[in-house]
Short mmCIF file of C-alpha atoms in Angstrom, two decimals:
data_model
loop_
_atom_site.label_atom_id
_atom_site.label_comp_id
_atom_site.label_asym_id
_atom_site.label_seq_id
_atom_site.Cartn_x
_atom_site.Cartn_y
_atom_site.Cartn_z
CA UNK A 29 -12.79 4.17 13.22
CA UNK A 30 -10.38 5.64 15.58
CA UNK A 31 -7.01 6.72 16.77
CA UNK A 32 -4.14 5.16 17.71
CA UNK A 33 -0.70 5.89 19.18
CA UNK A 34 1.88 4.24 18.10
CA UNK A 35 5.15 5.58 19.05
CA UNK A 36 5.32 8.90 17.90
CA UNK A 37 2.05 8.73 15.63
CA UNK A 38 -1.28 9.03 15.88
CA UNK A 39 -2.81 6.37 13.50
CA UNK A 40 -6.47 6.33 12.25
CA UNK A 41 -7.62 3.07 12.07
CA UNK A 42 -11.09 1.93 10.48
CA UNK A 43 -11.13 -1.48 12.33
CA UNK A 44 -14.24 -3.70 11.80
CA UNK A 45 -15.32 -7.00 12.91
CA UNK A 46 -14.24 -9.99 14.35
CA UNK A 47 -12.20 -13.21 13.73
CA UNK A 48 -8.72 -13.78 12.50
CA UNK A 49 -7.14 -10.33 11.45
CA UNK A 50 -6.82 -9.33 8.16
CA UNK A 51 -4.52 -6.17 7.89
CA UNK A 52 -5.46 -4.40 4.56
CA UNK A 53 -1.94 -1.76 3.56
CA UNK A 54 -3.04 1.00 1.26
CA UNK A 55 -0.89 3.08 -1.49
CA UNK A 56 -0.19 6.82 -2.97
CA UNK A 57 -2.18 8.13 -3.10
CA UNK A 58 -4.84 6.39 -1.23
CA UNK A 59 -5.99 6.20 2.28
CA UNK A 60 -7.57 3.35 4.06
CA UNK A 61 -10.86 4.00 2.75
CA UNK A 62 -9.59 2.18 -0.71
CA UNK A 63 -10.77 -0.77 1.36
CA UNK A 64 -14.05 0.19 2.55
CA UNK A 65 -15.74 -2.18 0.16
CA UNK A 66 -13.38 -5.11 1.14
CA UNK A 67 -13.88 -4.82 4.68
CA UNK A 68 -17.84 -4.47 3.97
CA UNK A 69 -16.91 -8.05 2.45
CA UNK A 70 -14.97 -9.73 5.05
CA UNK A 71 -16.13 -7.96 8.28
CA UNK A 72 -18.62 -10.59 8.77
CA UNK A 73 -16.10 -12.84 9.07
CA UNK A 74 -13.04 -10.85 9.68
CA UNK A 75 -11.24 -8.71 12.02
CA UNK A 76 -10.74 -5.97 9.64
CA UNK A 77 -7.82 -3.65 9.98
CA UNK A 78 -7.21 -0.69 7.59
CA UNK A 79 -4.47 2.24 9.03
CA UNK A 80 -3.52 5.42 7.51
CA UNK A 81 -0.21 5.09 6.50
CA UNK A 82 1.94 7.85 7.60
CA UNK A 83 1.89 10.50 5.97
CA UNK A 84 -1.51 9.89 4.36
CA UNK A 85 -5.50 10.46 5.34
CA UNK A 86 -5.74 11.41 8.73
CA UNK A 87 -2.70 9.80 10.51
CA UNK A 88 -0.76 11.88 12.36
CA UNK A 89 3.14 11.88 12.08
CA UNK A 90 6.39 13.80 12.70
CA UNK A 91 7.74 15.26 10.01
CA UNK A 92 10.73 13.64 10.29
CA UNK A 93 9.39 9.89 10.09
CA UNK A 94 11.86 7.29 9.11
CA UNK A 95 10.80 5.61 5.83
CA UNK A 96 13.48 2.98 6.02
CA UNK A 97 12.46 -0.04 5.31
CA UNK A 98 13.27 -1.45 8.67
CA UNK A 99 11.11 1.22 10.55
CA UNK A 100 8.37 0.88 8.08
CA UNK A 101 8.39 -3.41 9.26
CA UNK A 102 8.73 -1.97 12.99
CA UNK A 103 5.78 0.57 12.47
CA UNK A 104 3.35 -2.22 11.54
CA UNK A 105 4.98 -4.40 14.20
CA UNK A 106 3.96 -1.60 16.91
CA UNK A 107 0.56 -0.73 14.99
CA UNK A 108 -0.22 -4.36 15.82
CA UNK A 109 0.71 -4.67 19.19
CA UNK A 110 -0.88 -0.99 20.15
CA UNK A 111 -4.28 -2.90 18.46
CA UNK A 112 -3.84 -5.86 20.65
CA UNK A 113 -3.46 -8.23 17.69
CA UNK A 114 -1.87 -11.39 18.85
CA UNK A 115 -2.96 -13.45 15.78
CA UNK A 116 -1.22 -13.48 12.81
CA UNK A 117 -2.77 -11.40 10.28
CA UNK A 118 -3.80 -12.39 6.39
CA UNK A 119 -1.92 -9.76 4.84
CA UNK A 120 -3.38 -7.73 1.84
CA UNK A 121 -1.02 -4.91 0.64
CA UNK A 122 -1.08 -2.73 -2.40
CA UNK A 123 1.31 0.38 -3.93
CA UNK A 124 3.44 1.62 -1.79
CA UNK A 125 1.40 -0.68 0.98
CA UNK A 126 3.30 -3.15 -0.37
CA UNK A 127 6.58 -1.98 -0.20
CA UNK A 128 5.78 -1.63 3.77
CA UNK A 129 3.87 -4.97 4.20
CA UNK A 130 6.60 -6.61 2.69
CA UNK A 131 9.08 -5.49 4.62
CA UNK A 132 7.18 -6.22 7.63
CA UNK A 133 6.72 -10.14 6.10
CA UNK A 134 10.17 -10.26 5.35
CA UNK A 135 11.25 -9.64 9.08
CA UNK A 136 8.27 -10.91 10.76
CA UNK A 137 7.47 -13.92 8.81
CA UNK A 138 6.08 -15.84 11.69
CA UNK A 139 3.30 -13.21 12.15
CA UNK A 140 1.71 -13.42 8.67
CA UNK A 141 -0.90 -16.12 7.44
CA UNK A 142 -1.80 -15.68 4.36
CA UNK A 143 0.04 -13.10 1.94
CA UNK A 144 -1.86 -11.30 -0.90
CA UNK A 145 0.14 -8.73 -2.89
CA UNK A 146 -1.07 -5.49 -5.33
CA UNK A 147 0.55 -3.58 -8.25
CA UNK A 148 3.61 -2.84 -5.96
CA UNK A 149 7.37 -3.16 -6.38
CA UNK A 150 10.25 -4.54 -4.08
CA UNK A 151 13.16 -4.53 -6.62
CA UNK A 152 16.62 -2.03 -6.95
CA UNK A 153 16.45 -2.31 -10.92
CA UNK A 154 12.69 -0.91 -10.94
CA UNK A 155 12.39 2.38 -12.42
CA UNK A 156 10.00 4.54 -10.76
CA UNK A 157 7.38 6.00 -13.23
CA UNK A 158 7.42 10.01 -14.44
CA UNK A 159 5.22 11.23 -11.47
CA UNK A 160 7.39 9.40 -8.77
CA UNK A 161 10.87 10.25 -10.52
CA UNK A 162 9.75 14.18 -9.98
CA UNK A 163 8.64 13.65 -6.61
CA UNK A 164 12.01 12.35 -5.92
CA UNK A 165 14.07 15.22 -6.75
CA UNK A 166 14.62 18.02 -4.70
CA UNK A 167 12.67 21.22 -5.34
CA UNK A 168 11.08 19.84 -8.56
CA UNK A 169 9.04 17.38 -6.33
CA UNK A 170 8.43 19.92 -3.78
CA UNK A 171 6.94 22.61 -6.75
CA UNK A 172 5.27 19.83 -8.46
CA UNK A 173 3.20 18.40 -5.47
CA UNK A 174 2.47 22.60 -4.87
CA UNK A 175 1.07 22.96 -8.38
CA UNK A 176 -0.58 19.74 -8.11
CA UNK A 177 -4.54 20.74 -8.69
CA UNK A 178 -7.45 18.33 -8.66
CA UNK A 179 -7.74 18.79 -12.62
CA UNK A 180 -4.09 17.35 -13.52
CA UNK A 181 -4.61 15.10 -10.09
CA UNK A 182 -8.00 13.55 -11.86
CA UNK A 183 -6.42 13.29 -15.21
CA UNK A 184 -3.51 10.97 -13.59
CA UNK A 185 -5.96 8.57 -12.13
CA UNK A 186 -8.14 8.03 -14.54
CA UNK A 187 -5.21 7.36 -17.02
CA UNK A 188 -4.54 4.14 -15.08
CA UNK A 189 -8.00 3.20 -13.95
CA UNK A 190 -10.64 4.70 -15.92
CA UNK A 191 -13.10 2.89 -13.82
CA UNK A 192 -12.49 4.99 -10.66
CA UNK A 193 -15.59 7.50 -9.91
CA UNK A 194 -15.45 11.29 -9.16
CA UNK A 195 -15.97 10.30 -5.90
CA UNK A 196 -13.07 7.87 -5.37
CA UNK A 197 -11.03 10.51 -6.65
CA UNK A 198 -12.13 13.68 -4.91
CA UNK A 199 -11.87 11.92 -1.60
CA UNK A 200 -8.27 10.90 -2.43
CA UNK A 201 -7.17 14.62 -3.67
CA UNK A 202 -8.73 15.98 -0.40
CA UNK A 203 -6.67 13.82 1.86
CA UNK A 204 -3.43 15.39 0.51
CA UNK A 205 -3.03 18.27 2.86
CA UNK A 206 0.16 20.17 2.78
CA UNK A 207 1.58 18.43 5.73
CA UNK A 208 0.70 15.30 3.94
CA UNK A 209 2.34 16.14 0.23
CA UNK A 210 5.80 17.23 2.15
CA UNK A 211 5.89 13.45 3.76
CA UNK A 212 5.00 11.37 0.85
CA UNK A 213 8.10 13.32 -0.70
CA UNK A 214 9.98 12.29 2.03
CA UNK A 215 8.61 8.61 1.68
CA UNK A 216 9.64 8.52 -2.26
CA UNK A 217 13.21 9.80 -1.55
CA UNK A 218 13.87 7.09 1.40
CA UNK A 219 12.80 4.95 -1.56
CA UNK A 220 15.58 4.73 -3.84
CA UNK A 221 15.30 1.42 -5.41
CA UNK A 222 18.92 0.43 -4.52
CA UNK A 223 17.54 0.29 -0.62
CA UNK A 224 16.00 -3.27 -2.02
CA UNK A 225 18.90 -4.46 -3.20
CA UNK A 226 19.82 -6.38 0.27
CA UNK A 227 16.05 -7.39 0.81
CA UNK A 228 14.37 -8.82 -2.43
CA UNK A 229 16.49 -12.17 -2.19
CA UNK A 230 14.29 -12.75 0.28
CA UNK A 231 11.15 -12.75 -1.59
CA UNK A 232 11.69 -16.44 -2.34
CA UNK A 233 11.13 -17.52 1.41
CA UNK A 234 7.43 -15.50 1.51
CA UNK A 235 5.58 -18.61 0.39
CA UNK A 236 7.51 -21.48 2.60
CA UNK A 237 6.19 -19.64 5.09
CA UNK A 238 2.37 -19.10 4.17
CA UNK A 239 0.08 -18.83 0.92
CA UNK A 240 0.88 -16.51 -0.95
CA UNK A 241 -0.52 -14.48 -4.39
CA UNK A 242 -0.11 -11.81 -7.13
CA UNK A 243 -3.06 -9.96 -7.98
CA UNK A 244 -2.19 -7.33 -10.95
CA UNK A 245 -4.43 -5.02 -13.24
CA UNK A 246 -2.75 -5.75 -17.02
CA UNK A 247 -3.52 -2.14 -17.45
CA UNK A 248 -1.24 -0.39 -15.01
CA UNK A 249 0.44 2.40 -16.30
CA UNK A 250 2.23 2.86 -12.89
CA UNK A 251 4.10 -0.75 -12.39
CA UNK A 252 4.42 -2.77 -15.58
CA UNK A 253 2.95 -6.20 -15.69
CA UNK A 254 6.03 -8.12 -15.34
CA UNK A 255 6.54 -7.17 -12.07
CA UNK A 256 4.02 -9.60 -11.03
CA UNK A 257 5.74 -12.66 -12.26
CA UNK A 258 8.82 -11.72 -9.83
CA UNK A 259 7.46 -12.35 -6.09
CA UNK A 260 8.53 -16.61 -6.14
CA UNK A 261 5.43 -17.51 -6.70
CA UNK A 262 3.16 -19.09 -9.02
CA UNK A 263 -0.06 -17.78 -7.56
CA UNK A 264 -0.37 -15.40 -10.45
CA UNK A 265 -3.51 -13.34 -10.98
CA UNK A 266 -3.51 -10.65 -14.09
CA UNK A 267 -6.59 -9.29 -14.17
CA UNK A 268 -7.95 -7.82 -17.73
CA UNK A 269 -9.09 -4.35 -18.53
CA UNK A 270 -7.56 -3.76 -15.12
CA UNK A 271 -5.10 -0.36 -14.14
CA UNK A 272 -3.63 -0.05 -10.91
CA UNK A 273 -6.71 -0.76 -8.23
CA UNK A 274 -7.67 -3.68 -9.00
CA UNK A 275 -9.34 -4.02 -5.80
CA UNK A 276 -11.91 -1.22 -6.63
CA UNK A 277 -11.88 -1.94 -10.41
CA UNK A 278 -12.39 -5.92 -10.16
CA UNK A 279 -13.76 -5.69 -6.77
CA UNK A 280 -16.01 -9.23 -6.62
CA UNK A 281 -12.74 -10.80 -8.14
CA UNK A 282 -10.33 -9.83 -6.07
CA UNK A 283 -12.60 -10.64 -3.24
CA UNK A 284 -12.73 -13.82 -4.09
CA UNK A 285 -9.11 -14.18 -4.66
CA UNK A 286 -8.52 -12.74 -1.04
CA UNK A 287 -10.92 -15.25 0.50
CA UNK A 288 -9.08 -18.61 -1.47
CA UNK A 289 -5.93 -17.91 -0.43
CA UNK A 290 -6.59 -17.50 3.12
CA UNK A 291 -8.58 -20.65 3.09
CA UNK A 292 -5.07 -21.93 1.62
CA UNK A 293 -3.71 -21.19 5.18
CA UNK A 294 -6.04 -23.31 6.74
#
């Protein structure tokens, strides 16, 4: 685990193993430790790459970092190249992860393997759930995220994932510094689903380009079900008594989902 620069960042990376890549893309509010079990999985195997998204955990950005959609694909892009990573990369992306993997797939298609997708939207006529819509207004996000306490914090995740532990949540409400809360407002509100309106045509071309799969807890209370059915593919996965992590709530499964469909890539 270390520190990278990439452009105007400084990136904490837990990187483990070796073999081809696979580049693991957390969510909100998560940090790359959400896959600290998967990469205990593949690392034997693997070259394991989980960042810090900007804006989250211990990643280090200016406050003024462009969410666009185009500078989240170019982010990755430079994450990559600061890591040395020449390979293509399975790509296993989750949340708000997913929003930036798949921008990143969309305009570098030809440096992606295999393509495993999480509980995450790319669509303009999504409507962001209750806690996201207040983020996204002015002032009302910005005393909301203040008045955000671990209590009302826990009671949120466990809603959608009673399976998480005290632990998974505590470390998650401790990585939301200040500094951190102000960008993942800024993140939302460069988020407005109409920014996907000129990109999620594209989904259809994700799997003539490599394997790719829909993994979805049936119990997410943050992105409904049907969202999974949407991403041109019929490598469909709902997962039962499942919320929003499935990878932490179905862990062994999803696992072994991950593994299949980068054998598919041969």
């Amino acid at each position: 685990m270390t520190m990278y620069n990439v452009e105007l960042s400084r990136v904490f990376v837990n990187m483990k193993g070796q073999g081809e890549p696979i580049l693991f893309l957390h969510g909100v509010p998560d940090t790359s430790e959400v896959w600290d079990g998967a990469i205990a999985t593949f690392a034997d195997k693997y070259q394991c790459i989980a960042p810090d998204l900007p804006g989250f955990g211990r990643t280090q950005s200016p406050q003024n970092f462009d969410y666009s959609l185009e500078n989240l694909a170019h982010f990755i892009d430079q994450l990559l190249a600061s890591l040395s990573i020449t390979d293509c990369v399975h790509l296993v992306i989750h949340d708000i992860g997913g929003i930036v993997g798949l921008a990143f797939a969309l305009t570098h298609p030809d440096k992606v393997k295999s393509l495993t997708i999480m509980d995450t939207t790319f669509f303009s006529d999504y409507e962001w759930h209750a806690m996201a819509k207040n983020w996204r207004k002015p002032i009302l996000g910005e005393l909301t995220m203040y008045l955000m306490r671990y209590k009302q914090f826990s009671a949120a995740m466990k809603k959608s994932a009673p399976i998480l532990t005290e632990g998974q949540i505590k470390s998650n409400y401790d990585a939301l510094s200040w500094r951190n809360r102000r960008l993942i407002l800024r993140f939302y509100r460069a988020l407005d689903p109409v920014i996907f309106k000129s990109w999620e045509g594209q989904l259809h071309t994700l799997s003539q380009h490599f394997p790719t799969q829909v993994i979805w807890g049936k119990k997410d209370t943050f992105l409904p079900v049907a969202l999974s059915k949407r991403f041109a593919t019929d490598n469909v996965h709902i997962l039962e008594n499942t919320g929003h992590w499935p990878m932490l709530e179905q862990a062994k499964v999803v696992h072994k989902l991950i593994s299949n469909n980068i054998a598919l890539a041969g």
